[in-house]
JSON list of C-alpha atoms in Angstrom, two decimals:
[
{"chain": "A", "resi": 1, "resn": "LEU", "atom": "CA", "xyz": [-18.51, 7.13, -1.06]},
{"chain": "A", "resi": 2, "resn": "PRO", "atom": "CA", "xyz": [-19.90, 7.85, 2.41]},
{"chain": "A", "resi": 3, "resn": "GLU", "atom": "CA", "xyz": [-21.57, 11.23, 2.72]},
{"chain": "A", "resi": 4, "resn": "GLY", "atom": "CA", "xyz": [-19.33, 14.06, 3.86]},
{"chain": "A", "resi": 5, "resn": "VAL", "atom": "CA", "xyz": [-15.96, 12.37, 3.30]},
{"chain": "A", "resi": 6, "resn": "GLY", "atom": "CA", "xyz": [-13.06, 14.27, 1.75]},
{"chain": "A", "resi": 7, "resn": "ARG", "atom": "CA", "xyz": [-11.11, 13.34, -1.34]},
{"chain": "A", "resi": 8, "resn": "VAL", "atom": "CA", "xyz": [-10.04, 9.75, -1.93]},
{"chain": "A", "resi": 9, "resn": "ARG", "atom": "CA", "xyz": [-6.51, 9.94, -3.32]},
{"chain": "A", "resi": 10, "resn": "LEU", "atom": "CA", "xyz": [-4.65, 6.99, -4.78]},
{"chain": "A", "resi": 11, "resn": "VAL", "atom": "CA", "xyz": [-0.90, 7.37, -4.29]},
{"chain": "A", "resi": 12, "resn": "ASP", "atom": "CA", "xyz": [1.93, 5.46, -5.92]},
{"chain": "A", "resi": 13, "resn": "ALA", "atom": "CA", "xyz": [5.28, 5.88, -7.62]},
{"chain": "A", "resi": 14, "resn": "THR", "atom": "CA", "xyz": [6.84, 4.45, -10.77]},
{"chain": "A", "resi": 15, "resn": "ARG", "atom": "CA", "xyz": [10.37, 4.33, -12.15]},
{"chain": "A", "resi": 16, "resn": "TRP", "atom": "CA", "xyz": [11.39, 6.05, -15.35]},
{"chain": "A", "resi": 17, "resn": "LYS", "atom": "CA", "xyz": [14.44, 5.79, -17.52]},
{"chain": "A", "resi": 18, "resn": "THR", "atom": "CA", "xyz": [16.57, 8.68, -18.74]},
{"chain": "A", "resi": 19, "resn": "GLN", "atom": "CA", "xyz": [18.62, 8.81, -21.89]},
{"chain": "A", "resi": 20, "resn": "GLY", "atom": "CA", "xyz": [21.91, 7.06, -21.28]},
{"chain": "A", "resi": 21, "resn": "GLY", "atom": "CA", "xyz": [20.78, 6.01, -17.80]},
{"chain": "A", "resi": 22, "resn": "THR", "atom": "CA", "xyz": [20.67, 2.69, -16.00]},
{"chain": "A", "resi": 23, "resn": "GLY", "atom": "CA", "xyz": [16.94, 2.04, -16.37]},
{"chain": "A", "resi": 24, "resn": "ASP", "atom": "CA", "xyz": [16.18, 3.06, -12.78]},
{"chain": "A", "resi": 25, "resn": "ASP", "atom": "CA", "xyz": [17.06, 6.74, -12.80]},
{"chain": "A", "resi": 26, "resn": "VAL", "atom": "CA", "xyz": [14.10, 8.80, -11.60]},
{"chain": "A", "resi": 27, "resn": "ARG", "atom": "CA", "xyz": [10.89, 8.25, -9.70]},
{"chain": "A", "resi": 28, "resn": "LEU", "atom": "CA", "xyz": [7.53, 9.75, -10.57]},
{"chain": "A", "resi": 29, "resn": "HIS", "atom": "CA", "xyz": [5.43, 10.18, -7.40]},
{"chain": "A", "resi": 30, "resn": "GLN", "atom": "CA", "xyz": [1.80, 10.74, -8.20]},
{"chain": "A", "resi": 31, "resn": "SER", "atom": "CA", "xyz": [-1.55, 11.28, -6.51]},
{"chain": "A", "resi": 32, "resn": "TYR", "atom": "CA", "xyz": [-4.76, 10.46, -8.38]},
{"chain": "A", "resi": 33, "resn": "ASP", "atom": "CA", "xyz": [-8.13, 11.85, -7.30]},
{"chain": "A", "resi": 34, "resn": "LEU", "atom": "CA", "xyz": [-10.51, 8.91, -7.55]},
{"chain": "A", "resi": 35, "resn": "ALA", "atom": "CA", "xyz": [-13.74, 10.90, -7.72]},
{"chain": "A", "resi": 36, "resn": "THR", "atom": "CA", "xyz": [-12.62, 13.19, -10.57]},
{"chain": "A", "resi": 37, "resn": "GLY", "atom": "CA", "xyz": [-10.41, 10.64, -12.33]},
{"chain": "A", "resi": 38, "resn": "LYS", "atom": "CA", "xyz": [-7.50, 13.10, -12.56]},
{"chain": "A", "resi": 39, "resn": "MET", "atom": "CA", "xyz": [-3.96, 13.53, -11.35]},
{"chain": "A", "resi": 40, "resn": "ASP", "atom": "CA", "xyz": [-3.86, 16.14, -8.59]},
{"chain": "A", "resi": 41, "resn": "GLN", "atom": "CA", "xyz": [-0.16, 16.13, -7.61]},
{"chain": "A", "resi": 42, "resn": "VAL", "atom": "CA", "xyz": [3.00, 14.98, -9.34]},
{"chain": "A", "resi": 43, "resn": "GLN", "atom": "CA", "xyz": [6.59, 15.06, -8.14]},
{"chain": "A", "resi": 44, "resn": "LEU", "atom": "CA", "xyz": [9.72, 13.85, -9.90]},
{"chain": "A", "resi": 45, "resn": "THR", "atom": "CA", "xyz": [12.73, 12.82, -7.81]},
{"chain": "A", "resi": 46, "resn": "THR", "atom": "CA", "xyz": [15.95, 10.88, -8.18]},
{"chain": "A", "resi": 47, "resn": "ARG", "atom": "CA", "xyz": [15.86, 7.14, -7.60]},
{"chain": "A", "resi": 48, "resn": "TYR", "atom": "CA", "xyz": [17.29, 7.72, -4.13]},
{"chain": "A", "resi": 49, "resn": "GLN", "atom": "CA", "xyz": [14.05, 9.35, -2.91]},
{"chain": "A", "resi": 50, "resn": "ALA", "atom": "CA", "xyz": [11.94, 6.54, -1.49]},
{"chain": "A", "resi": 51, "resn": "GLU", "atom": "CA", "xyz": [8.18, 6.24, -1.70]},
{"chain": "A", "resi": 52, "resn": "SER", "atom": "CA", "xyz": [6.67, 8.41, 1.02]},
{"chain": "A", "resi": 53, "resn": "LEU", "atom": "CA", "xyz": [3.51, 10.39, 1.65]},
{"chain": "A", "resi": 54, "resn": "SER", "atom": "CA", "xyz": [5.74, 13.32, 2.63]},
{"chain": "A", "resi": 55, "resn": "HIS", "atom": "CA", "xyz": [6.05, 14.07, -1.10]},
{"chain": "A", "resi": 56, "resn": "PHE", "atom": "CA", "xyz": [2.43, 15.27, -1.14]},
{"chain": "A", "resi": 57, "resn": "ALA", "atom": "CA", "xyz": [0.45, 18.14, 0.32]},
{"chain": "A", "resi": 58, "resn": "MET", "atom": "CA", "xyz": [-2.59, 16.70, 2.10]},
{"chain": "A", "resi": 59, "resn": "ALA", "atom": "CA", "xyz": [-5.76, 18.48, 3.14]},
{"chain": "A", "resi": 60, "resn": "GLU", "atom": "CA", "xyz": [-7.87, 17.77, 6.19]},
{"chain": "A", "resi": 61, "resn": "GLY", "atom": "CA", "xyz": [-10.23, 14.87, 5.53]},
{"chain": "A", "resi": 62, "resn": "ASP", "atom": "CA", "xyz": [-8.30, 13.38, 2.59]},
{"chain": "A", "resi": 63, "resn": "LEU", "atom": "CA", "xyz": [-8.13, 9.59, 2.50]},
{"chain": "A", "resi": 64, "resn": "MET", "atom": "CA", "xyz": [-4.72, 8.50, 1.19]},
{"chain": "A", "resi": 65, "resn": "VAL", "atom": "CA", "xyz": [-4.74, 5.02, -0.36]},
{"chain": "A", "resi": 66, "resn": "THR", "atom": "CA", "xyz": [-1.33, 3.39, -0.82]},
{"chain": "A", "resi": 67, "resn": "ASP", "atom": "CA", "xyz": [0.24, 0.00, -1.42]},
{"chain": "A", "resi": 68, "resn": "ALA", "atom": "CA", "xyz": [2.77, -1.97, 0.63]},
{"chain": "A", "resi": 69, "resn": "GLY", "atom": "CA", "xyz": [5.74, 0.02, -0.70]},
{"chain": "A", "resi": 70, "resn": "TYR", "atom": "CA", "xyz": [5.16, 2.76, 1.85]},
{"chain": "A", "resi": 71, "resn": "PRO", "atom": "CA", "xyz": [6.32, 2.39, 5.49]},
{"chain": "A", "resi": 72, "resn": "VAL", "atom": "CA", "xyz": [3.24, 2.19, 7.71]},
{"chain": "A", "resi": 73, "resn": "PRO", "atom": "CA", "xyz": [4.47, 4.09, 10.82]},
{"chain": "A", "resi": 74, "resn": "SER", "atom": "CA", "xyz": [5.64, 7.15, 8.86]},
{"chain": "A", "resi": 75, "resn": "SER", "atom": "CA", "xyz": [2.48, 7.11, 6.70]},
{"chain": "A", "resi": 76, "resn": "VAL", "atom": "CA", "xyz": [0.32, 7.14, 9.82]},
{"chain": "A", "resi": 77, "resn": "GLU", "atom": "CA", "xyz": [2.34, 9.96, 11.35]},
{"chain": "A", "resi": 78, "resn": "VAL", "atom": "CA", "xyz": [2.27, 12.15, 8.22]},
{"chain": "A", "resi": 79, "resn": "THR", "atom": "CA", "xyz": [-1.49, 11.75, 7.74]},
{"chain": "A", "resi": 80, "resn": "GLN", "atom": "CA", "xyz": [-2.17, 12.49, 11.40]},
{"chain": "A", "resi": 81, "resn": "GLN", "atom": "CA", "xyz": [-0.21, 15.73, 11.16]},
{"chain": "A", "resi": 82, "resn": "SER", "atom": "CA", "xyz": [-2.36, 16.90, 8.25]},
{"chain": "A", "resi": 83, "resn": "LYS", "atom": "CA", "xyz": [-5.63, 15.59, 9.80]},
{"chain": "A", "resi": 84, "resn": "SER", "atom": "CA", "xyz": [-6.09, 13.25, 6.86]},
{"chain": "A", "resi": 85, "resn": "PHE", "atom": "CA", "xyz": [-6.65, 9.49, 6.90]},
{"chain": "A", "resi": 86, "resn": "LEU", "atom": "CA", "xyz": [-4.81, 6.41, 5.69]},
{"chain": "A", "resi": 87, "resn": "LEU", "atom": "CA", "xyz": [-5.72, 3.16, 3.97]},
{"chain": "A", "resi": 88, "resn": "GLN", "atom": "CA", "xyz": [-2.58, 1.20, 3.25]},
{"chain": "A", "resi": 89, "resn": "ARG", "atom": "CA", "xyz": [-1.79, -2.34, 2.27]},
{"chain": "A", "resi": 90, "resn": "THR", "atom": "CA", "xyz": [0.96, -3.99, 4.27]},
{"chain": "A", "resi": 91, "resn": "THR", "atom": "CA", "xyz": [2.63, -7.35, 4.81]},
{"chain": "A", "resi": 92, "resn": "ALA", "atom": "CA", "xyz": [2.86, -9.41, 7.96]},
{"chain": "A", "resi": 93, "resn": "SER", "atom": "CA", "xyz": [6.66, -9.29, 7.90]},
{"chain": "A", "resi": 94, "resn": "HIS", "atom": "CA", "xyz": [6.75, -5.47, 7.77]},
{"chain": "A", "resi": 95, "resn": "LEU", "atom": "CA", "xyz": [4.02, -4.68, 10.29]},
{"chain": "A", "resi": 96, "resn": "HIS", "atom": "CA", "xyz": [4.79, -4.41, 14.00]},
{"chain": "A", "resi": 97, "resn": "MET", "atom": "CA", "xyz": [1.60, -3.92, 15.98]},
{"chain": "A", "resi": 98, "resn": "GLU", "atom": "CA", "xyz": [1.18, -4.00, 19.76]},
{"chain": "A", "resi": 99, "resn": "ASP", "atom": "CA", "xyz": [-1.72, -4.62, 22.09]},
{"chain": "A", "resi": 100, "resn": "GLU", "atom": "CA", "xyz": [-2.86, -2.15, 24.73]},
{"chain": "A", "resi": 101, "resn": "ASP", "atom": "CA", "xyz": [-0.17, -3.36, 27.16]},
{"chain": "A", "resi": 102, "resn": "GLY", "atom": "CA", "xyz": [2.64, -2.92, 24.65]},
{"chain": "A", "resi": 103, "resn": "GLN", "atom": "CA", "xyz": [3.02, -6.62, 23.84]},
{"chain": "A", "resi": 104, "resn": "THR", "atom": "CA", "xyz": [3.67, -7.59, 20.21]},
{"chain": "A", "resi": 105, "resn": "ILE", "atom": "CA", "xyz": [0.61, -9.01, 18.46]},
{"chain": "A", "resi": 106, "resn": "VAL", "atom": "CA", "xyz": [1.48, -12.29, 16.71]},
{"chain": "A", "resi": 107, "resn": "LEU", "atom": "CA", "xyz": [-0.68, -11.81, 13.67]},
{"chain": "A", "resi": 108, "resn": "LYS", "atom": "CA", "xyz": [-0.71, -15.39, 12.40]},
{"chain": "A", "resi": 109, "resn": "GLU", "atom": "CA", "xyz": [-2.08, -16.59, 15.74]},
{"chain": "A", "resi": 110, "resn": "GLN", "atom": "CA", "xyz": [-4.97, -14.13, 15.36]},
{"chain": "A", "resi": 111, "resn": "VAL", "atom": "CA", "xyz": [-6.05, -15.17, 11.86]},
{"chain": "A", "resi": 112, "resn": "LYS", "atom": "CA", "xyz": [-4.86, -18.71, 11.11]},
{"chain": "A", "resi": 113, "resn": "GLY", "atom": "CA", "xyz": [-8.32, -20.26, 11.60]},
{"chain": "A", "resi": 114, "resn": "GLN", "atom": "CA", "xyz": [-10.11, -17.72, 9.46]},
{"chain": "A", "resi": 115, "resn": "ARG", "atom": "CA", "xyz": [-12.21, -19.11, 6.62]},
{"chain": "A", "resi": 116, "resn": "SER", "atom": "CA", "xyz": [-11.83, -18.18, 2.95]},
{"chain": "A", "resi": 117, "resn": "ASP", "atom": "CA", "xyz": [-13.51, -15.06, 1.60]},
{"chain": "A", "resi": 118, "resn": "SER", "atom": "CA", "xyz": [-13.93, -13.52, 5.04]},
{"chain": "A", "resi": 119, "resn": "LEU", "atom": "CA", "xyz": [-12.81, -10.39, 6.84]},
{"chain": "A", "resi": 120, "resn": "LYS", "atom": "CA", "xyz": [-11.47, -10.04, 10.36]},
{"chain": "A", "resi": 121, "resn": "GLN", "atom": "CA", "xyz": [-10.77, -6.72, 11.99]},
{"chain": "A", "resi": 122, "resn": "LEU", "atom": "CA", "xyz": [-8.11, -6.23, 14.65]},
{"chain": "A", "resi": 123, "resn": "LYS", "atom": "CA", "xyz": [-7.24, -3.14, 16.65]},
{"chain": "A", "resi": 124, "resn": "GLY", "atom": "CA", "xyz": [-3.74, -2.41, 17.85]},
{"chain": "A", "resi": 125, "resn": "TRP", "atom": "CA", "xyz": [-1.12, 0.24, 18.39]},
{"chain": "A", "resi": 126, "resn": "ILE", "atom": "CA", "xyz": [1.91, 1.20, 16.31]},
{"chain": "A", "resi": 127, "resn": "ARG", "atom": "CA", "xyz": [4.78, 3.42, 17.36]},
{"chain": "A", "resi": 128, "resn": "LEU", "atom": "CA", "xyz": [5.35, 6.60, 15.35]},
{"chain": "A", "resi": 129, "resn": "PRO", "atom": "CA", "xyz": [8.94, 7.04, 14.13]},
{"chain": "A", "resi": 130, "resn": "LYS", "atom": "CA", "xyz": [9.49, 10.73, 14.92]},
{"chain": "A", "resi": 131, "resn": "SER", "atom": "CA", "xyz": [7.46, 11.40, 18.05]},
{"chain": "A", "resi": 132, "resn": "GLY", "atom": "CA", "xyz": [7.93, 7.93, 19.53]},
{"chain": "A", "resi": 133, "resn": "GLU", "atom": "CA", "xyz": [4.28, 7.96, 20.64]},
{"chain": "A", "resi": 134, "resn": "ARG", "atom": "CA", "xyz": [1.84, 5.11, 20.08]},
{"chain": "A", "resi": 135, "resn": "THR", "atom": "CA", "xyz": [-1.36, 5.48, 18.11]},
{"chain": "A", "resi": 136, "resn": "GLN", "atom": "CA", "xyz": [-4.24, 3.10, 17.51]},
{"chain": "A", "resi": 137, "resn": "VAL", "atom": "CA", "xyz": [-5.05, 1.72, 14.07]},
{"chain": "A", "resi": 138, "resn": "ARG", "atom": "CA", "xyz": [-7.40, -0.84, 12.58]},
{"chain": "A", "resi": 139, "resn": "LEU", "atom": "CA", "xyz": [-5.98, -3.83, 10.73]},
{"chain": "A", "resi": 140, "resn": "LEU", "atom": "CA", "xyz": [-8.30, -5.42, 8.17]},
{"chain": "A", "resi": 141, "resn": "CYS", "atom": "CA", "xyz": [-7.39, -9.05, 7.45]},
{"chain": "A", "resi": 142, "resn": "TYR", "atom": "CA", "xyz": [-9.20, -10.28, 4.35]},
{"chain": "A", "resi": 143, "resn": "ARG", "atom": "CA", "xyz": [-8.64, -13.88, 3.31]},
{"chain": "A", "resi": 144, "resn": "LEU", "atom": "CA", "xyz": [-9.10, -14.35, -0.42]},
{"chain": "A", "resi": 145, "resn": "PRO", "atom": "CA", "xyz": [-11.58, -16.86, -1.88]},
{"chain": "A", "resi": 146, "resn": "GLU", "atom": "CA", "xyz": [-9.84, -20.23, -2.12]},
{"chain": "A", "resi": 147, "resn": "GLU", "atom": "CA", "xyz": [-9.50, -20.33, -5.92]},
{"chain": "A", "resi": 148, "resn": "GLN", "atom": "CA", "xyz": [-8.06, -16.83, -5.98]},
{"chain": "A", "resi": 149, "resn": "ALA", "atom": "CA", "xyz": [-5.86, -17.59, -2.96]},
{"chain": "A", "resi": 150, "resn": "LYS", "atom": "CA", "xyz": [-4.40, -20.69, -4.63]},
{"chain": "A", "resi": 151, "resn": "LYS", "atom": "CA", "xyz": [-3.43, -18.69, -7.70]},
{"chain": "A", "resi": 152, "resn": "ALA", "atom": "CA", "xyz": [-1.80, -16.07, -5.47]},
{"chain": "A", "resi": 153, "resn": "ARG", "atom": "CA", "xyz": [0.15, -18.72, -3.56]},
{"chain": "A", "resi": 154, "resn": "ASP", "atom": "CA", "xyz": [1.30, -20.38, -6.79]},
{"chain": "A", "resi": 155, "resn": "ARG", "atom": "CA", "xyz": [2.48, -17.05, -8.21]},
{"chain": "A", "resi": 156, "resn": "LYS", "atom": "CA", "xyz": [4.35, -16.25, -4.99]},
{"chain": "A", "resi": 157, "resn": "ALA", "atom": "CA", "xyz": [5.98, -19.67, -4.83]},
{"chain": "A", "resi": 158, "resn": "ALA", "atom": "CA", "xyz": [7.11, -19.46, -8.46]},
{"chain": "A", "resi": 159, "resn": "LYS", "atom": "CA", "xyz": [8.60, -16.02, -7.89]},
{"chain": "A", "resi": 160, "resn": "LEU", "atom": "CA", "xyz": [10.46, -17.16, -4.77]},
{"chain": "A", "resi": 161, "resn": "ARG", "atom": "CA", "xyz": [11.77, -20.31, -6.45]},
{"chain": "A", "resi": 162, "resn": "LYS", "atom": "CA", "xyz": [13.14, -18.26, -9.30]},
{"chain": "A", "resi": 163, "resn": "LYS", "atom": "CA", "xyz": [14.96, -15.97, -6.89]},
{"chain": "A", "resi": 164, "resn": "HIS", "atom": "CA", "xyz": [16.05, -18.37, -4.11]},
{"chain": "A", "resi": 165, "resn": "GLY", "atom": "CA", "xyz": [15.82, -21.87, -5.55]},
{"chain": "A", "resi": 166, "resn": "ARG", "atom": "CA", "xyz": [14.10, -24.66, -3.62]},
{"chain": "A", "resi": 167, "resn": "LYS", "atom": "CA", "xyz": [14.90, -23.21, -0.19]},
{"chain": "A", "resi": 168, "resn": "TYR", "atom": "CA", "xyz": [12.49, -20.29, -0.06]},
{"chain": "A", "resi": 169, "resn": "ASN", "atom": "CA", "xyz": [10.38, -18.87, 2.77]},
{"chain": "A", "resi": 170, "resn": "GLN", "atom": "CA", "xyz": [7.14, -20.87, 2.94]},
{"chain": "A", "resi": 171, "resn": "GLU", "atom": "CA", "xyz": [5.68, -18.30, 5.33]},
{"chain": "A", "resi": 172, "resn": "LEU", "atom": "CA", "xyz": [5.57, -15.76, 2.50]},
{"chain": "A", "resi": 173, "resn": "VAL", "atom": "CA", "xyz": [3.60, -18.23, 0.39]},
{"chain": "A", "resi": 174, "resn": "TRP", "atom": "CA", "xyz": [1.08, -18.73, 3.22]},
{"chain": "A", "resi": 175, "resn": "TRP", "atom": "CA", "xyz": [0.51, -14.99, 3.54]},
{"chain": "A", "resi": 176, "resn": "ALA", "atom": "CA", "xyz": [-0.13, -14.67, -0.22]},
{"chain": "A", "resi": 177, "resn": "SER", "atom": "CA", "xyz": [-3.71, -15.74, 0.55]},
{"chain": "A", "resi": 178, "resn": "TRP", "atom": "CA", "xyz": [-4.33, -12.53, 2.46]},
{"chain": "A", "resi": 179, "resn": "VAL", "atom": "CA", "xyz": [-4.92, -8.84, 1.91]},
{"chain": "A", "resi": 180, "resn": "LEU", "atom": "CA", "xyz": [-3.81, -6.87, 4.98]},
{"chain": "A", "resi": 181, "resn": "LEU", "atom": "CA", "xyz": [-4.92, -3.24, 5.21]},
{"chain": "A", "resi": 182, "resn": "VAL", "atom": "CA", "xyz": [-4.00, -0.70, 7.90]},
{"chain": "A", "resi": 183, "resn": "THR", "atom": "CA", "xyz": [-6.38, 2.22, 8.31]},
{"chain": "A", "resi": 184, "resn": "THR", "atom": "CA", "xyz": [-6.85, 5.25, 10.55]},
{"chain": "A", "resi": 185, "resn": "THR", "atom": "CA", "xyz": [-10.37, 5.99, 9.32]},
{"chain": "A", "resi": 186, "resn": "ASP", "atom": "CA", "xyz": [-13.36, 6.34, 11.62]},
{"chain": "A", "resi": 187, "resn": "GLU", "atom": "CA", "xyz": [-15.15, 3.00, 11.90]},
{"chain": "A", "resi": 188, "resn": "ALA", "atom": "CA", "xyz": [-18.49, 4.81, 12.09]},
{"chain": "A", "resi": 189, "resn": "VAL", "atom": "CA", "xyz": [-17.84, 6.28, 8.63]},
{"chain": "A", "resi": 190, "resn": "TRP", "atom": "CA", "xyz": [-15.88, 3.51, 6.88]},
{"chain": "A", "resi": 191, "resn": "SER", "atom": "CA", "xyz": [-16.71, -0.11, 7.61]},
{"chain": "A", "resi": 192, "resn": "GLY", "atom": "CA", "xyz": [-14.02, -2.71, 7.06]},
{"chain": "A", "resi": 193, "resn": "GLN", "atom": "CA", "xyz": [-15.95, -4.23, 4.17]},
{"chain": "A", "resi": 194, "resn": "ASP", "atom": "CA", "xyz": [-16.26, -0.85, 2.45]},
{"chain": "A", "resi": 195, "resn": "LEU", "atom": "CA", "xyz": [-12.52, -0.26, 2.79]},
{"chain": "A", "resi": 196, "resn": "VAL", "atom": "CA", "xyz": [-11.64, -3.65, 1.30]},
{"chain": "A", "resi": 197, "resn": "TYR", "atom": "CA", "xyz": [-13.93, -2.82, -1.61]},
{"chain": "A", "resi": 198, "resn": "LEU", "atom": "CA", "xyz": [-12.41, 0.65, -1.96]},
{"chain": "A", "resi": 199, "resn": "TYR", "atom": "CA", "xyz": [-8.85, -0.68, -2.01]},
{"chain": "A", "resi": 200, "resn": "ARG", "atom": "CA", "xyz": [-9.61, -2.53, -5.23]},
{"chain": "A", "resi": 201, "resn": "ALA", "atom": "CA", "xyz": [-9.94, 0.88, -6.88]},
{"chain": "A", "resi": 202, "resn": "ARG", "atom": "CA", "xyz": [-6.22, 1.44, -6.30]},
{"chain": "A", "resi": 203, "resn": "TRP", "atom": "CA", "xyz": [-5.70, -0.39, -9.59]},
{"chain": "A", "resi": 204, "resn": "GLN", "atom": "CA", "xyz": [-6.78, 2.83, -11.34]},
{"chain": "A", "resi": 205, "resn": "ILE", "atom": "CA", "xyz": [-3.41, 4.48, -10.66]},
{"chain": "A", "resi": 206, "resn": "GLU", "atom": "CA", "xyz": [-1.62, 1.41, -12.05]},
{"chain": "A", "resi": 207, "resn": "LEU", "atom": "CA", "xyz": [-3.66, 1.80, -15.24]},
{"chain": "A", "resi": 208, "resn": "LEU", "atom": "CA", "xyz": [-2.73, 5.48, -15.34]},
{"chain": "A", "resi": 209, "resn": "PHE", "atom": "CA", "xyz": [0.99, 4.68, -15.20]},
{"chain": "A", "resi": 210, "resn": "LYS", "atom": "CA", "xyz": [0.53, 2.11, -17.95]},
{"chain": "A", "resi": 211, "resn": "ARG", "atom": "CA", "xyz": [-1.25, 4.60, -20.21]},
{"chain": "A", "resi": 212, "resn": "ILE", "atom": "CA", "xyz": [1.33, 7.31, -19.60]},
{"chain": "A", "resi": 213, "resn": "LYS", "atom": "CA", "xyz": [4.14, 4.97, -20.62]},
{"chain": "A", "resi": 214, "resn": "GLN", "atom": "CA", "xyz": [2.50, 2.98, -23.42]},
{"chain": "A", "resi": 215, "resn": "CYS", "atom": "CA", "xyz": [-0.02, 5.37, -24.96]},
{"chain": "A", "resi": 216, "resn": "LEU", "atom": "CA", "xyz": [1.83, 8.66, -24.49]},
{"chain": "A", "resi": 217, "resn": "HIS", "atom": "CA", "xyz": [5.25, 6.97, -24.90]},
{"chain": "A", "resi": 218, "resn": "LEU", "atom": "CA", "xyz": [6.60, 8.79, -21.85]},
{"chain": "A", "resi": 219, "resn": "HIS", "atom": "CA", "xyz": [8.68, 5.86, -20.64]},
{"chain": "A", "resi": 220, "resn": "ARG", "atom": "CA", "xyz": [11.98, 7.76, -20.95]},
{"chain": "A", "resi": 221, "resn": "LEU", "atom": "CA", "xyz": [12.79, 11.31, -19.85]},
{"chain": "A", "resi": 222, "resn": "VAL", "atom": "CA", "xyz": [15.25, 13.81, -21.29]},
{"chain": "A", "resi": 223, "resn": "LEU", "atom": "CA", "xyz": [16.93, 14.92, -18.09]},
{"chain": "A", "resi": 224, "resn": "LYS", "atom": "CA", "xyz": [19.79, 17.37, -17.59]},
{"chain": "A", "resi": 225, "resn": "ASP", "atom": "CA", "xyz": [21.52, 17.98, -14.28]},
{"chain": "A", "resi": 226, "resn": "TRP", "atom": "CA", "xyz": [22.70, 21.60, -14.15]},
{"chain": "A", "resi": 227, "resn": "GLY", "atom": "CA", "xyz": [24.17, 21.11, -10.64]}
]
């Protein structure tokens, strides 16, 4: 990690069953400290509480690493309020980014000629949901190596065919070749290449969930509602 940075915290949520429940009854929201290899915050909510960084207490300088399940504008706003930083995966269909003049950036036009296994960095503005103000972010557009990209496209196409039949959105298949990361980090501290490399470590929290459920057999909770 770069010298002088704060904690790198991997954040995600998983669904748990309860006895006699539907199979999607509660959510476990968890933060994992990458440097120490330990959970640092855990919160259990009903299934109606969406994934959000607002579930966590953040300290100044923390770098919060999340996947595409978290809404980018609110994640940026929450981290700014706590003087922490964000590294978050997103999708082209869920990201609205503007140029300096307030015009929508058409992302595909910016990256469609990019070669395999390469990184392109864009800067743009997003609008914060509560304050309504705009703030600048970096968007890291990493195109996967061709062999890896083909496997990703094939997986995406198979998943879409299963759900929608032959008439599925080909645009989603095209974007399967890409990893899109939004960040508010200082470019002088975190280069785009370093952040792409760091994001791969997010898999550690997925492994943690797997071990909790399979090794500790905590895949179902005994839950009583006294309300």
